[in-house]
JSON list of C-alpha atoms in Angstrom, two decimals:
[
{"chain": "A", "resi": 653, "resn": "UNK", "atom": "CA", "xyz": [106.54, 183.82, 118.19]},
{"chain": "A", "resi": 654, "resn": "UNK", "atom": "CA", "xyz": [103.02, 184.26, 116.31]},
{"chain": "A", "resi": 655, "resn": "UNK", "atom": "CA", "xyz": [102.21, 182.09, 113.57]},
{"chain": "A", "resi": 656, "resn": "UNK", "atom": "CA", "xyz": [99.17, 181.49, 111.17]},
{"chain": "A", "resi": 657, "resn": "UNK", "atom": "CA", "xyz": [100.44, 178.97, 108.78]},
{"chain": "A", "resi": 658, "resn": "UNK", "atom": "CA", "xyz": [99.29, 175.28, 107.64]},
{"chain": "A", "resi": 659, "resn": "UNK", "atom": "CA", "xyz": [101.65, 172.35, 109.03]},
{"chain": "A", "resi": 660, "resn": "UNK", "atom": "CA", "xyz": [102.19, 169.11, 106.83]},
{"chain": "A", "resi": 661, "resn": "UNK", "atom": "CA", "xyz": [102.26, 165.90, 109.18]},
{"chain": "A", "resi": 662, "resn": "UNK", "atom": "CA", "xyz": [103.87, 162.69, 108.03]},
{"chain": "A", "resi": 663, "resn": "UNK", "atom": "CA", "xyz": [102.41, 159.26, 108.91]},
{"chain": "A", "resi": 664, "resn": "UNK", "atom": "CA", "xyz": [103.14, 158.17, 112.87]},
{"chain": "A", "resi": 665, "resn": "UNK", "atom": "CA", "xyz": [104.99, 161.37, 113.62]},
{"chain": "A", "resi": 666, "resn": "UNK", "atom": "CA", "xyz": [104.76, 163.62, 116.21]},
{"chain": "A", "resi": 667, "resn": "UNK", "atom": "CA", "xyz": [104.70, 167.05, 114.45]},
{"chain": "A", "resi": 668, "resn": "UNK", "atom": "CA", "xyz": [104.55, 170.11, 116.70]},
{"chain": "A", "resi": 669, "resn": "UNK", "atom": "CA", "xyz": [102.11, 172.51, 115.74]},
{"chain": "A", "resi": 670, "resn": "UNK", "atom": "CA", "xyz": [103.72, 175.82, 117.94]},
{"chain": "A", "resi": 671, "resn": "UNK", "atom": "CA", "xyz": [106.35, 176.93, 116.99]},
{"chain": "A", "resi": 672, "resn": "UNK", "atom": "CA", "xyz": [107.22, 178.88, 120.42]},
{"chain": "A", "resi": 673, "resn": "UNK", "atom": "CA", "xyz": [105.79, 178.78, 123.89]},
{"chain": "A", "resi": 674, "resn": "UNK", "atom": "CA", "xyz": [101.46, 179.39, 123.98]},
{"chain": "A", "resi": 675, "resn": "UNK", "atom": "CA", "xyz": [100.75, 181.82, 126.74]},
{"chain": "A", "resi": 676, "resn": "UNK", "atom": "CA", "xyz": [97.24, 182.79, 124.93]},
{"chain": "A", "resi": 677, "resn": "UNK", "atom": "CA", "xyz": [94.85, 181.69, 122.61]},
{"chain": "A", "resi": 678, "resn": "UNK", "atom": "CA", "xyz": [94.98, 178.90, 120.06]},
{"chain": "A", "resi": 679, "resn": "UNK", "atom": "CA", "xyz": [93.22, 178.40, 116.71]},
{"chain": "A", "resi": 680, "resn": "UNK", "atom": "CA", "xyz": [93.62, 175.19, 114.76]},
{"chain": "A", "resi": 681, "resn": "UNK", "atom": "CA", "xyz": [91.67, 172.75, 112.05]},
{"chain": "A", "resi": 682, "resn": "UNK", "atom": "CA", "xyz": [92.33, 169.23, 110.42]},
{"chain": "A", "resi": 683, "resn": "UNK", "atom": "CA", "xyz": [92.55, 170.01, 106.82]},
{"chain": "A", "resi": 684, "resn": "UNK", "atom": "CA", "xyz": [93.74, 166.61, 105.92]},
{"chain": "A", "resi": 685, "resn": "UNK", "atom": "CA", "xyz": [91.74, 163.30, 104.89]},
{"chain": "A", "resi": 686, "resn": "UNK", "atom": "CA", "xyz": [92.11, 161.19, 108.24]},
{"chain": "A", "resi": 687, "resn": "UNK", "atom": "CA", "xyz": [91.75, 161.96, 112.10]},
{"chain": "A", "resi": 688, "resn": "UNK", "atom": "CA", "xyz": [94.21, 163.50, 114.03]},
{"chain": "A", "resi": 689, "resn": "UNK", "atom": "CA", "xyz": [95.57, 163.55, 117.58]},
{"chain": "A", "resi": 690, "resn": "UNK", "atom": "CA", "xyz": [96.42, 166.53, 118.99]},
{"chain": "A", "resi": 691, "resn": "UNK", "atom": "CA", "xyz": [98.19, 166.34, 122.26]},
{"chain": "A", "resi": 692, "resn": "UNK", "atom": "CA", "xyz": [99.77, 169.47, 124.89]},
{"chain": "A", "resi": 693, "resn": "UNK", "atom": "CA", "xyz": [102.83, 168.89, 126.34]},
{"chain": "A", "resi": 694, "resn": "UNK", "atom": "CA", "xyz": [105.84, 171.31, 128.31]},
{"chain": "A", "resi": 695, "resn": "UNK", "atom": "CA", "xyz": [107.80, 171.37, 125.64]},
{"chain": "A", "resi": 696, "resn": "UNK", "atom": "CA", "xyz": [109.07, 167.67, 124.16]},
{"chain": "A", "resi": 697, "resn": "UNK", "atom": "CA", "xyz": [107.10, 165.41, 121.77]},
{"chain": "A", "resi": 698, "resn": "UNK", "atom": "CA", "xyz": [104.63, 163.03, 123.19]},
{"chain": "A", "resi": 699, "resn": "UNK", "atom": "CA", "xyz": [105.53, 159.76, 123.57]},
{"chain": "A", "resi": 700, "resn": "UNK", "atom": "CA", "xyz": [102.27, 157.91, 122.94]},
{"chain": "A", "resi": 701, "resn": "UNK", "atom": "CA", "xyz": [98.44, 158.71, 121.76]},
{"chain": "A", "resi": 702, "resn": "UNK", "atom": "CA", "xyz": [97.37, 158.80, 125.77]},
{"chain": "A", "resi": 703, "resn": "UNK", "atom": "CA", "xyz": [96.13, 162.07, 126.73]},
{"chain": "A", "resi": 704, "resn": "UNK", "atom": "CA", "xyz": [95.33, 162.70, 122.95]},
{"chain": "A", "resi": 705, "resn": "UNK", "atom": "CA", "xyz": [92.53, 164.67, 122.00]},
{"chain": "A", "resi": 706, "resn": "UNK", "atom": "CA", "xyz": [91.12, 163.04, 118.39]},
{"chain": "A", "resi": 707, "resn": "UNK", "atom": "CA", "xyz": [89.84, 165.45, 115.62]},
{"chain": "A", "resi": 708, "resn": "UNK", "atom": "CA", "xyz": [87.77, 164.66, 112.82]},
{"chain": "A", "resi": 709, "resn": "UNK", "atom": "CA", "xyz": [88.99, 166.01, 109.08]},
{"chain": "A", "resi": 710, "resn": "UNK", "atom": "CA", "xyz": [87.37, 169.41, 109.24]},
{"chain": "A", "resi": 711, "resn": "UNK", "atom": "CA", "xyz": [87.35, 169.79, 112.78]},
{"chain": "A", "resi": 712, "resn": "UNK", "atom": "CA", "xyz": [89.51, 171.99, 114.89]},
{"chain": "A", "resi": 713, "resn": "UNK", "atom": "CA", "xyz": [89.00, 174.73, 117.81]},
{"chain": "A", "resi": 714, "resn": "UNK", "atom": "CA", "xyz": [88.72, 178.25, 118.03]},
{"chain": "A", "resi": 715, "resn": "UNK", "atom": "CA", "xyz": [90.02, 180.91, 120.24]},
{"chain": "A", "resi": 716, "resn": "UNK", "atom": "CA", "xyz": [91.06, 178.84, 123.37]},
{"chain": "A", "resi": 717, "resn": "UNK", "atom": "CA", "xyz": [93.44, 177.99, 125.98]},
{"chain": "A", "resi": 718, "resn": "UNK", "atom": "CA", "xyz": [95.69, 175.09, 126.00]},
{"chain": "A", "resi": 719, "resn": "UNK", "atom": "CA", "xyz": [95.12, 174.60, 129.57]},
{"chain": "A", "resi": 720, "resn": "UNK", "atom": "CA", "xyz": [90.86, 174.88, 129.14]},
{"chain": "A", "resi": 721, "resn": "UNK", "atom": "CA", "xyz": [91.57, 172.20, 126.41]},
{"chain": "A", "resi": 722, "resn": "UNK", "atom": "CA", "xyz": [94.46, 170.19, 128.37]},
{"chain": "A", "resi": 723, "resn": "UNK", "atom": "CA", "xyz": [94.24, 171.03, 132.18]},
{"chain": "A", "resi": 724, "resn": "UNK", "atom": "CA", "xyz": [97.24, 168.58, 132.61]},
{"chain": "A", "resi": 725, "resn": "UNK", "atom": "CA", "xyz": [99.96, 168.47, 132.38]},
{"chain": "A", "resi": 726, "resn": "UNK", "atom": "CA", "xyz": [99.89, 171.44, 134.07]},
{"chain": "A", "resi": 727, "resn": "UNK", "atom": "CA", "xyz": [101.81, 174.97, 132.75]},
{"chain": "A", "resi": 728, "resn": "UNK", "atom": "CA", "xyz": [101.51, 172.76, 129.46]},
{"chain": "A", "resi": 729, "resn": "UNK", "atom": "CA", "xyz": [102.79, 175.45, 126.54]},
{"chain": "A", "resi": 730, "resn": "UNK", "atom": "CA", "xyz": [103.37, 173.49, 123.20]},
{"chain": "A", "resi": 731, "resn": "UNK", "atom": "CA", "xyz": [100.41, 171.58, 120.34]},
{"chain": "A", "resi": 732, "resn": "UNK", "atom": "CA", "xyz": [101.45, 168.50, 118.50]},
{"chain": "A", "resi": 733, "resn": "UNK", "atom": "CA", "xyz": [99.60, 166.76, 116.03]},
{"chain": "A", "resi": 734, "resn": "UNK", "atom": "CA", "xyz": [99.93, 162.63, 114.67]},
{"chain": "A", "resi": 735, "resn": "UNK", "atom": "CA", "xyz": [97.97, 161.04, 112.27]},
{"chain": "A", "resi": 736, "resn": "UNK", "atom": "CA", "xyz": [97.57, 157.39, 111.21]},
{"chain": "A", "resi": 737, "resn": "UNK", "atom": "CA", "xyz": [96.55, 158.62, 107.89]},
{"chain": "A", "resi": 738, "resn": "UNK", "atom": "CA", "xyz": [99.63, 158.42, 105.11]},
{"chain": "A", "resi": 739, "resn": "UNK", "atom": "CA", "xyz": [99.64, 162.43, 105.41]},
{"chain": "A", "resi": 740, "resn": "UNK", "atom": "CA", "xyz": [97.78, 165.22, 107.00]},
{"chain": "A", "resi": 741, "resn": "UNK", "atom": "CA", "xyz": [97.25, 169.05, 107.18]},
{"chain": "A", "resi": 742, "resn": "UNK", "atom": "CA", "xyz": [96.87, 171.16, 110.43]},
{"chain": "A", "resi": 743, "resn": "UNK", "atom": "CA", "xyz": [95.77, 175.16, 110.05]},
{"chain": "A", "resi": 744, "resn": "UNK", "atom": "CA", "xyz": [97.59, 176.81, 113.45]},
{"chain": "A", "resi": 745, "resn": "UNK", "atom": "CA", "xyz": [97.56, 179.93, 114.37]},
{"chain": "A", "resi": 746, "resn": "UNK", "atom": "CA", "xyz": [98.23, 181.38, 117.97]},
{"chain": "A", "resi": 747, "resn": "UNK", "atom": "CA", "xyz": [100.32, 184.50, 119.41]}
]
């Protein structure tokens, strides 16, 4: 299912950005105060910060493919987002 919507992350927590499986592009941006992680997985919540990708607050991509951003693991359909920071904000938007 599409979405274009802002997601509220709590400190230490996993939060998944999707909200269905990402065959196509992806759009997102840190809109909160601290770095973020952003991580691709098949489907469950990562279980640690390896693999992460970090973002600055302001930062983001446009337009891409999960796997051009995360070639592994591989048929990897779902975004989540963790912050260190005592809150955070993530713009997402895909089809």
């Amino acid at each position: 299912m599409a979405t274009n919507e802002t997601k509220e992350l709590g400190q230490e927590t996993w939060v998944e950005l999707t909200n269905a499986d990402v065959a196509g592009r992806v759009s997102f941006q840190n809109q909160g105060p601290g770095a973020i992680f952003v991580q691709a997985t098949t489907g469950s919540a990562p279980s640690s910060l390896d693999g992460s990708a970090r973002y600055a607050p302001g930062f983001g991509e446009v337009g891409v493919y999960l796997s051009d951003l995360f070639p592994s693991p591989a048929g990897a359909d779902r975004l989540f987002a963790y912050t260190r920071a005592w809150a955070g904000k993530v713009w997402i938007s895909h089809a």
